[in-house]
Amino acid sequence: MGFLSVLSMAQRFVTERAVAGDTLVDATAGNGVDTLFLARLAGERGRVFAFDVQEAALANTRDRLDREPSPCRLAEVTLCQAGHETMAERVPRSLHGGVRAVMFNLGYLPGADPAVITRTETTLAALEAAVGLLAVGGALTAVLYPGHEGGGDEAKAVEEWFGRIPGERAQTVVYRFPQKPAAPYLVALEKR
């Protein structure tokens, strides 16, 4: 049967902590897979904010949402063409401390220029912003891709950031396949 993929495990962590009507964030919209997942989970009474610096990523995300057979059952989705490090400024202040989940899928946009990647400095700032947005009991997931140019350094820095979080602030976990050191892996936290 095998273990869940890192992407499926990230979704599982979020599903266990979020319900219809919640506010959720996709910090890296990419091709819209996580955005659609979050919009379905939050439902028509919920809200989703999706961030990406690339116009093509947001267009792909909008197309994926528009192809959904029952769009009326999706959460209201706000697409933000901005870096994920700006999420605290773009998510309304009234929602700070009430977001139930923030998902990151780091690296580059599949099918686009692989030189346009997430950067360690902005990713670490975005992680800090995300924790500030989360409700107690909320989840933050980050899928890391050490196998591409620059990905190993970013993955190491992000995993170290998760390791430095005080236990009274959050509980953290790493989900990885140790026989495949270059394969994507997941780090996640639950805010306390």
XYZ file of N, CA and C in Angstrom:
576
model
N 0.822 -1.194 0.000
C 0.000 0.000 0.000
C 0.862 1.254 0.000
N 1.883 1.295 0.793
C 2.781 2.445 0.804
C 2.310 3.585 1.693
N 3.198 4.537 1.878
C 2.911 5.716 2.677
C 2.292 6.804 1.805
N 1.654 7.760 2.426
C 1.117 8.916 1.704
C 2.257 9.739 1.117
N 2.014 10.354 -0.026
C 2.989 11.291 -0.586
C 3.090 12.492 0.350
N 4.143 13.272 0.188
C 4.288 14.453 1.040
C 3.154 15.443 0.788
N 2.691 15.555 -0.456
C 1.581 16.471 -0.751
C 0.289 15.985 -0.103
N 0.044 14.685 -0.159
C -1.155 14.123 0.487
C -1.085 14.268 1.997
N 0.104 14.096 2.565
C 0.245 14.246 4.009
C 0.015 15.697 4.426
N 0.498 16.649 3.635
C 0.255 18.061 3.940
C -1.247 18.336 3.940
N -1.947 17.822 2.940
C -3.395 18.009 2.885
C -4.088 17.335 4.062
N -3.590 16.204 4.468
C -4.184 15.505 5.616
C -4.040 16.341 6.889
N -2.848 16.892 7.119
C -2.643 17.742 8.299
C -3.640 18.900 8.309
N -3.839 19.509 7.148
C -4.750 20.649 7.057
C -6.191 20.194 7.256
N -6.581 19.103 6.609
C -7.951 18.593 6.720
C -8.324 18.287 8.171
N -7.366 17.838 8.959
C -7.624 17.511 10.363
C -7.783 18.755 11.233
N -7.459 19.946 10.702
C -7.480 21.157 11.520
C -8.362 22.278 10.981
N -8.944 22.085 9.816
C -9.758 23.130 9.203
C -11.113 22.565 8.796
N -12.116 23.435 8.791
C -13.473 23.025 8.428
C -14.105 24.081 7.525
N -15.270 23.752 7.011
C -16.015 24.695 6.176
C -16.225 26.007 6.936
N -16.065 27.114 6.224
C -16.238 28.432 6.824
C -14.944 29.072 7.293
N -13.850 28.309 7.297
C -12.567 28.833 7.772
C -11.894 29.735 6.742
N -10.913 30.495 7.215
C -10.023 31.270 6.357
C -8.716 30.499 6.258
N -8.247 30.297 5.011
C -7.057 29.492 4.738
C -6.176 30.243 3.747
N -4.876 29.925 3.734
C -3.930 30.619 2.872
C -3.078 29.614 2.104
N -2.963 29.845 0.791
C -1.997 29.139 -0.043
C -0.872 30.136 -0.296
N 0.259 29.920 0.331
C 1.371 30.875 0.250
C 2.102 30.825 -1.082
N 1.899 29.761 -1.851
C 2.580 29.573 -3.135
C 1.601 28.944 -4.119
N 0.805 29.740 -4.783
C -0.300 29.230 -5.603
C 0.145 28.267 -6.696
N 1.238 28.557 -7.369
C 1.723 27.653 -8.408
C 0.653 27.376 -9.454
N 0.332 26.101 -9.658
C -0.699 25.722 -10.626
C -2.073 25.562 -10.001
N -2.214 25.948 -8.741
C -3.528 26.007 -8.114
C -4.024 24.754 -7.431
N -3.185 23.730 -7.329
C -3.629 22.474 -6.710
C -4.011 22.692 -5.247
N -3.125 23.320 -4.476
C -3.436 23.568 -3.059
C -4.545 24.606 -2.913
N -4.586 25.595 -3.792
C -5.645 26.605 -3.712
C -7.014 25.957 -3.886
N -7.151 25.089 -4.875
C -8.422 24.394 -5.090
C -8.756 23.500 -3.904
N -7.773 22.775 -3.395
C -7.983 21.944 -2.212
C -8.519 22.791 -1.052
N -7.892 23.929 -0.802
C -8.311 24.800 0.297
C -9.691 25.395 0.050
N -9.980 25.773 -1.196
C -11.289 26.357 -1.530
C -12.406 25.332 -1.334
N -12.140 24.090 -1.668
C -13.125 23.024 -1.423
C -13.322 22.823 0.069
N -12.225 22.785 0.814
C -12.276 22.539 2.259
C -13.016 23.660 2.984
N -12.722 24.909 2.644
C -13.354 26.051 3.321
C -14.812 26.209 2.906
N -15.167 25.762 1.716
C -16.554 25.819 1.269
C -17.044 27.233 1.020
N -18.307 27.322 0.620
C -18.845 28.611 0.179
C -18.907 29.677 1.270
N -18.791 29.301 2.527
C -18.774 30.301 3.614
C -17.364 30.690 4.018
N -16.353 30.042 3.425
C -14.969 30.306 3.796
C -14.270 31.275 2.868
N -13.013 31.536 3.188
C -12.168 32.425 2.385
C -10.801 31.798 2.211
N -10.239 32.010 1.030
C -8.887 31.548 0.739
C -8.117 32.702 0.114
N -6.897 32.891 0.560
C -5.977 33.856 -0.028
C -4.845 33.056 -0.642
N -4.542 33.302 -1.915
C -3.484 32.575 -2.622
C -2.470 33.580 -3.159
N -1.199 33.321 -2.894
C -0.112 34.224 -3.252
C 0.809 33.599 -4.285
N 1.261 34.393 -5.229
C 2.330 33.999 -6.137
C 2.859 35.252 -6.809
N 4.153 35.269 -7.097
C 4.753 36.432 -7.748
C 4.582 36.377 -9.257
N 4.259 35.202 -9.789
C 4.164 35.042 -11.238
C 2.719 35.140 -11.719
N 2.505 36.017 -12.689
C 1.178 36.174 -13.271
C 0.676 34.858 -13.863
N 1.579 34.097 -14.494
C 1.191 32.810 -15.094
C 0.666 31.843 -14.039
N 1.269 31.856 -12.859
C 0.805 30.972 -11.785
C -0.617 31.321 -11.369
N -0.892 32.594 -11.235
C -2.238 32.999 -10.839
C -3.255 32.723 -11.942
N -2.841 32.859 -13.200
C -3.733 32.514 -14.310
C -4.029 31.013 -14.297
N -3.005 30.196 -14.054
C -3.205 28.742 -13.957
C -4.135 28.399 -12.805
N -3.966 29.094 -11.693
C -4.808 28.858 -10.517
C -6.254 29.247 -10.818
N -6.460 30.407 -11.424
C -7.811 30.850 -11.774
C -8.462 29.851 -12.728
N -7.700 29.377 -13.729
C -8.242 28.385 -14.672
C -8.665 27.113 -13.945
N -7.846 26.653 -13.010
C -8.173 25.435 -12.256
C -9.451 25.644 -11.442
N -9.583 26.780 -10.810
C -10.785 27.075 -10.029
C -12.018 27.159 -10.928
N -11.852 27.791 -12.080
C -12.980 27.960 -13.003
C -13.441 26.636 -13.599
N -12.549 25.657 -13.695
C -12.912 24.349 -14.244
C -13.634 23.460 -13.233
N -13.672 23.886 -11.991
C -14.334 23.085 -10.958
C -15.820 22.947 -11.312
N -16.360 21.714 -11.304
C -17.752 21.502 -11.722
C -18.783 22.289 -10.913
N -18.546 22.473 -9.642
C -19.511 23.183 -8.791
C -18.837 24.383 -8.133
N -18.505 25.416 -8.904
C -17.768 26.541 -8.318
C -18.511 27.258 -7.204
N -19.841 27.143 -7.187
C -20.584 27.842 -6.135
C -20.302 27.255 -4.761
N -19.735 26.059 -4.700
C -19.436 25.437 -3.410
C -18.032 25.751 -2.917
N -17.291 26.492 -3.703
C -15.933 26.859 -3.316
C -15.945 28.112 -2.445
N -14.899 28.236 -1.656
C -14.696 29.458 -0.877
C -14.433 30.625 -1.817
N -14.650 31.812 -1.308
C -14.213 33.016 -2.018
C -12.687 32.993 -2.040
N -12.100 33.091 -3.224
C -10.643 33.031 -3.365
C -10.127 34.385 -3.817
N -9.175 34.920 -3.069
C -8.498 36.159 -3.429
C -7.103 35.800 -3.920
N -6.839 36.069 -5.196
C -5.520 35.812 -5.775
C -4.672 37.066 -5.626
N -3.502 36.919 -5.031
C -2.615 38.051 -4.761
C -1.319 37.874 -5.542
N -1.082 38.750 -6.522
C 0.199 38.703 -7.223
C 1.202 39.469 -6.378
N 1.775 38.727 -5.449
C 2.705 39.313 -4.480
C 3.489 38.183 -3.840
N 4.623 38.533 -3.287
C 5.416 37.550 -2.567
C 4.709 37.096 -1.303
N 4.929 35.843 -0.935
C 4.280 35.301 0.261
C 4.698 36.014 1.533
N 5.821 36.691 1.503
C 6.275 37.421 2.690
C 5.375 38.618 2.995
N 4.477 38.978 2.072
C 3.565 40.113 2.285
C 2.200 39.673 2.810
N 2.033 38.412 3.133
C 0.695 37.925 3.493
C 0.094 38.646 4.687
N 0.882 39.007 5.671
C 0.317 39.689 6.842
C -0.245 41.060 6.483
N 0.301 41.679 5.449
C -0.210 42.979 5.002
C -1.450 42.821 4.125
N -1.587 41.711 3.446
C -2.669 41.535 2.473
C -3.881 40.789 3.017
N -3.678 39.981 4.042
C -4.819 39.341 4.711
C -5.367 40.369 5.697
N -6.659 40.666 5.645
C -7.215 41.703 6.533
C -6.865 41.469 8.002
N -6.541 42.553 8.673
C -6.129 42.476 10.079
C -7.171 41.770 10.941
N -8.443 41.915 10.602
C -9.506 41.270 11.382
C -9.402 39.745 11.356
N -8.656 39.199 10.395
C -8.489 37.743 10.284
C -7.199 37.245 10.926
N -6.321 38.170 11.334
C -5.062 37.757 11.962
C -5.365 36.999 13.256
N -4.694 35.892 13.433
C -4.938 35.049 14.600
C -6.144 34.141 14.430
N -6.764 34.162 13.246
C -7.944 33.337 13.000
C -7.823 32.425 11.799
N -6.683 32.453 11.111
C -6.469 31.596 9.939
C -6.206 30.178 10.434
N -6.893 29.209 9.841
C -6.786 27.816 10.309
C -5.655 27.043 9.647
N -5.190 27.489 8.471
C -4.085 26.774 7.819
C -3.413 27.663 6.789
N -2.093 27.457 6.672
C -1.288 28.090 5.639
C -0.438 26.987 5.016
N -0.510 26.878 3.687
C 0.253 25.858 2.969
C 1.312 26.503 2.076
N 2.525 25.953 2.122
C 3.633 26.351 1.262
C 4.040 25.143 0.426
N 4.319 25.367 -0.845
C 4.858 24.342 -1.729
C 6.012 25.037 -2.437
N 7.204 24.904 -1.876
C 8.341 25.720 -2.294
C 8.993 25.198 -3.573
N 9.879 26.011 -4.139
C 10.595 25.604 -5.341
C 10.265 26.512 -6.498
N 9.851 25.903 -7.624
C 9.537 26.684 -8.816
C 8.245 26.174 -9.439
N 7.688 26.988 -10.307
C 6.434 26.665 -10.975
C 6.686 25.619 -12.056
N 6.114 24.420 -11.914
C 6.304 23.390 -12.954
C 5.842 23.908 -14.318
N 6.685 23.691 -15.320
C 6.363 24.131 -16.666
C 6.795 25.551 -16.975
N 7.304 26.249 -15.992
C 7.759 27.634 -16.197
C 9.286 27.679 -16.068
N 9.830 28.869 -16.026
C 11.271 29.073 -15.923
C 11.771 28.545 -14.569
N 12.585 27.470 -14.559
C 13.059 26.917 -13.284
C 14.045 27.825 -12.549
N 14.461 28.914 -13.172
C 15.335 29.870 -12.489
C 14.538 30.782 -11.559
N 13.229 30.850 -11.755
C 12.370 31.654 -10.877
C 11.919 30.733 -9.744
N 12.579 30.872 -8.615
C 12.344 29.978 -7.484
C 12.011 30.773 -6.230
N 11.459 30.073 -5.241
C 11.280 30.713 -3.942
C 12.672 30.942 -3.346
N 12.793 31.989 -2.560
C 14.089 32.382 -1.994
C 14.058 32.261 -0.483
N 15.151 31.805 0.063
C 15.242 31.552 1.504
C 14.823 32.760 2.332
N 15.317 33.937 1.992
C 15.050 35.125 2.810
C 13.553 35.434 2.870
N 12.899 35.411 1.712
C 11.478 35.746 1.695
C 10.646 34.594 2.268
N 11.096 33.368 2.069
C 10.369 32.232 2.633
C 10.394 32.273 4.157
N 11.543 32.561 4.750
C 11.621 32.631 6.222
C 10.745 33.766 6.755
N 10.731 34.899 6.068
C 9.853 36.004 6.475
C 8.387 35.587 6.353
N 8.066 34.858 5.300
C 6.690 34.401 5.097
C 6.269 33.398 6.168
N 7.169 32.533 6.569
C 6.841 31.571 7.631
C 6.516 32.296 8.932
N 7.302 33.312 9.258
C 7.022 34.111 10.468
C 5.659 34.784 10.360
N 5.377 35.362 9.195
C 4.081 36.011 8.990
C 2.953 34.997 9.131
N 3.153 33.809 8.578
C 2.121 32.769 8.621
C 1.792 32.361 10.048
N 2.803 32.182 10.871
C 2.550 31.805 12.263
C 1.752 32.898 12.962
N 2.034 34.150 12.651
C 1.274 35.248 13.231
C -0.185 35.262 12.795
N -0.476 34.782 11.607
C -1.854 34.733 11.112
C -2.647 33.566 11.683
N -1.948 32.494 12.044
C -2.627 31.263 12.456
C -3.394 31.398 13.767
N -4.521 30.704 13.820
C -5.268 30.519 15.060
C -4.571 29.452 15.896
N -4.815 29.441 17.178
C -4.329 28.351 18.018
C -4.947 27.057 17.488
N -4.118 26.042 17.302
C -4.568 24.784 16.728
C -4.481 24.750 15.218
N -4.107 25.880 14.596
C -3.984 25.947 13.148
C -2.722 25.264 12.656
N -2.724 24.910 11.371
C -1.613 24.172 10.770
C -0.866 25.028 9.760
N 0.436 24.835 9.720
C 1.293 25.403 8.695
C 2.046 24.232 8.085
N 1.961 24.067 6.765
C 2.691 22.997 6.091
C 3.625 23.605 5.057
N 4.785 23.000 4.885
C 5.744 23.444 3.873
C 6.363 22.216 3.215
N 6.098 22.055 1.920
C 6.737 20.989 1.160
C 8.025 21.576 0.588
N 9.135 20.905 0.888
C 10.470 21.376 0.524
C 11.037 20.514 -0.595
N 11.761 21.150 -1.506
C 12.311 20.465 -2.676
C 13.831 20.647 -2.710
N 14.590 19.762 -2.043
C 16.036 19.931 -2.001
C 16.752 19.561 -3.299
N 16.065 18.965 -4.270
C 16.716 18.423 -5.451
C 16.971 19.395 -6.590
N 16.508 20.651 -6.509
C 16.758 21.599 -7.598
C 17.773 22.646 -7.167
N 18.308 23.368 -8.129
C 19.297 24.416 -7.864
C 18.752 25.407 -6.835
N 19.416 25.549 -5.698
C 18.992 26.458 -4.640
C 18.018 25.836 -3.659
N 17.408 24.726 -4.037
C 16.409 24.093 -3.183
C 16.978 23.471 -1.922
N 18.176 22.921 -2.018
C 18.796 22.301 -0.846
C 19.080 23.298 0.252
N 19.600 24.460 -0.126
C 19.888 25.505 0.863
C 18.607 26.012 1.503
N 17.569 26.225 0.680
C 16.301 26.695 1.222
C 15.698 25.646 2.152
N 15.707 24.392 1.736
C 15.148 23.320 2.567
C 15.859 23.248 3.915
N 17.174 23.336 3.902
C 17.941 23.282 5.151
C 17.573 24.440 6.070
N 17.493 25.643 5.508
C 17.165 26.824 6.313
C 15.747 26.733 6.877
N 14.802 26.258 6.083
C 13.421 26.135 6.549
C 13.320 25.072 7.627
N 13.968 23.938 7.432
C 13.921 22.887 8.463
C 14.560 23.382 9.757
N 15.643 24.128 9.660
C 16.274 24.694 10.864
C 15.329 25.686 11.543
N 14.621 26.496 10.751
C 13.658 27.445 11.312
C 12.591 26.691 12.108
N 12.050 25.634 11.536
C 11.052 24.825 12.245
C 11.645 24.249 13.528
N 12.899 23.818 13.482
C 13.549 23.233 14.658
C 13.786 24.221 15.783
N 13.863 25.506 15.458
C 14.110 26.539 16.485
C 12.835 27.071 17.141
N 11.682 26.688 16.648
C 10.438 27.195 17.222
C 10.267 26.641 18.629
N 10.063 27.498 19.602
C 9.874 27.009 20.970
C 8.628 26.119 21.071
N 8.723 25.078 21.859
C 7.626 24.137 22.025
C 6.348 24.774 22.529
N 6.457 25.851 23.283
C 5.240 26.508 23.773
C 4.549 27.326 22.671
N 5.269 27.595 21.575
C 4.680 28.337 20.452
C 4.019 27.397 19.442
N 4.629 26.233 19.202
C 4.096 25.294 18.217
C 4.746 23.932 18.377
N 4.030 22.921 17.932
C 4.564 21.566 17.821
C 4.937 21.366 16.352
N 6.131 20.820 16.077
C 6.585 20.669 14.691
C 6.868 19.205 14.373
N 6.838 18.901 13.058
C 7.065 17.535 12.602
C 7.746 17.577 11.234
N 8.542 16.546 10.945
C 9.156 16.363 9.630
C 8.661 15.025 9.089
N 8.230 15.023 7.820
C 7.761 13.806 7.155
C 8.591 13.653 5.893
N 9.415 12.597 5.880
C 10.354 12.441 4.760
C 10.689 10.986 4.540
N 11.150 10.693 3.344
C 11.582 9.351 2.969
C 13.109 9.335 2.979
N 13.735 8.830 4.057
C 15.179 8.969 4.226
C 16.034 8.263 3.169
N 15.478 7.263 2.464
C 16.267 6.605 1.423
C 16.413 7.477 0.181
N 15.657 8.573 0.109
C 15.682 9.468 -1.054
C 16.006 10.888 -0.607
N 17.284 11.178 -0.345
C 17.637 12.485 0.227
C 17.318 13.681 -0.666
N 17.205 13.507 -1.977
C 16.894 14.634 -2.862
C 15.394 14.769 -3.117
N 14.596 13.844 -2.576
C 13.150 13.876 -2.805
C 12.486 14.964 -1.961
N 11.342 15.472 -2.425
C 10.597 16.447 -1.627
C 10.221 15.865 -0.266
N 10.141 16.737 0.730
C 9.680 16.308 2.050
C 8.881 17.424 2.695
N 8.216 17.067 3.769
C 7.274 17.969 4.424
C 7.742 18.334 5.812
N 7.626 19.614 6.142
C 7.733 20.066 7.528
C 6.414 20.746 7.844
N 5.954 20.576 9.059
C 4.646 21.144 9.412
C 4.657 21.526 10.878
N 3.698 22.378 11.224
C 3.532 22.731 12.633
C 2.063 22.912 12.955
N 1.775 22.755 14.234
C 0.469 23.098 14.794
C 0.705 24.155 15.845
N 0.058 25.296 15.678
C 0.271 26.416 16.607
C -0.374 26.123 17.951
N 0.342 26.481 18.992
C -0.183 26.319 20.360
C -0.621 27.658 20.900
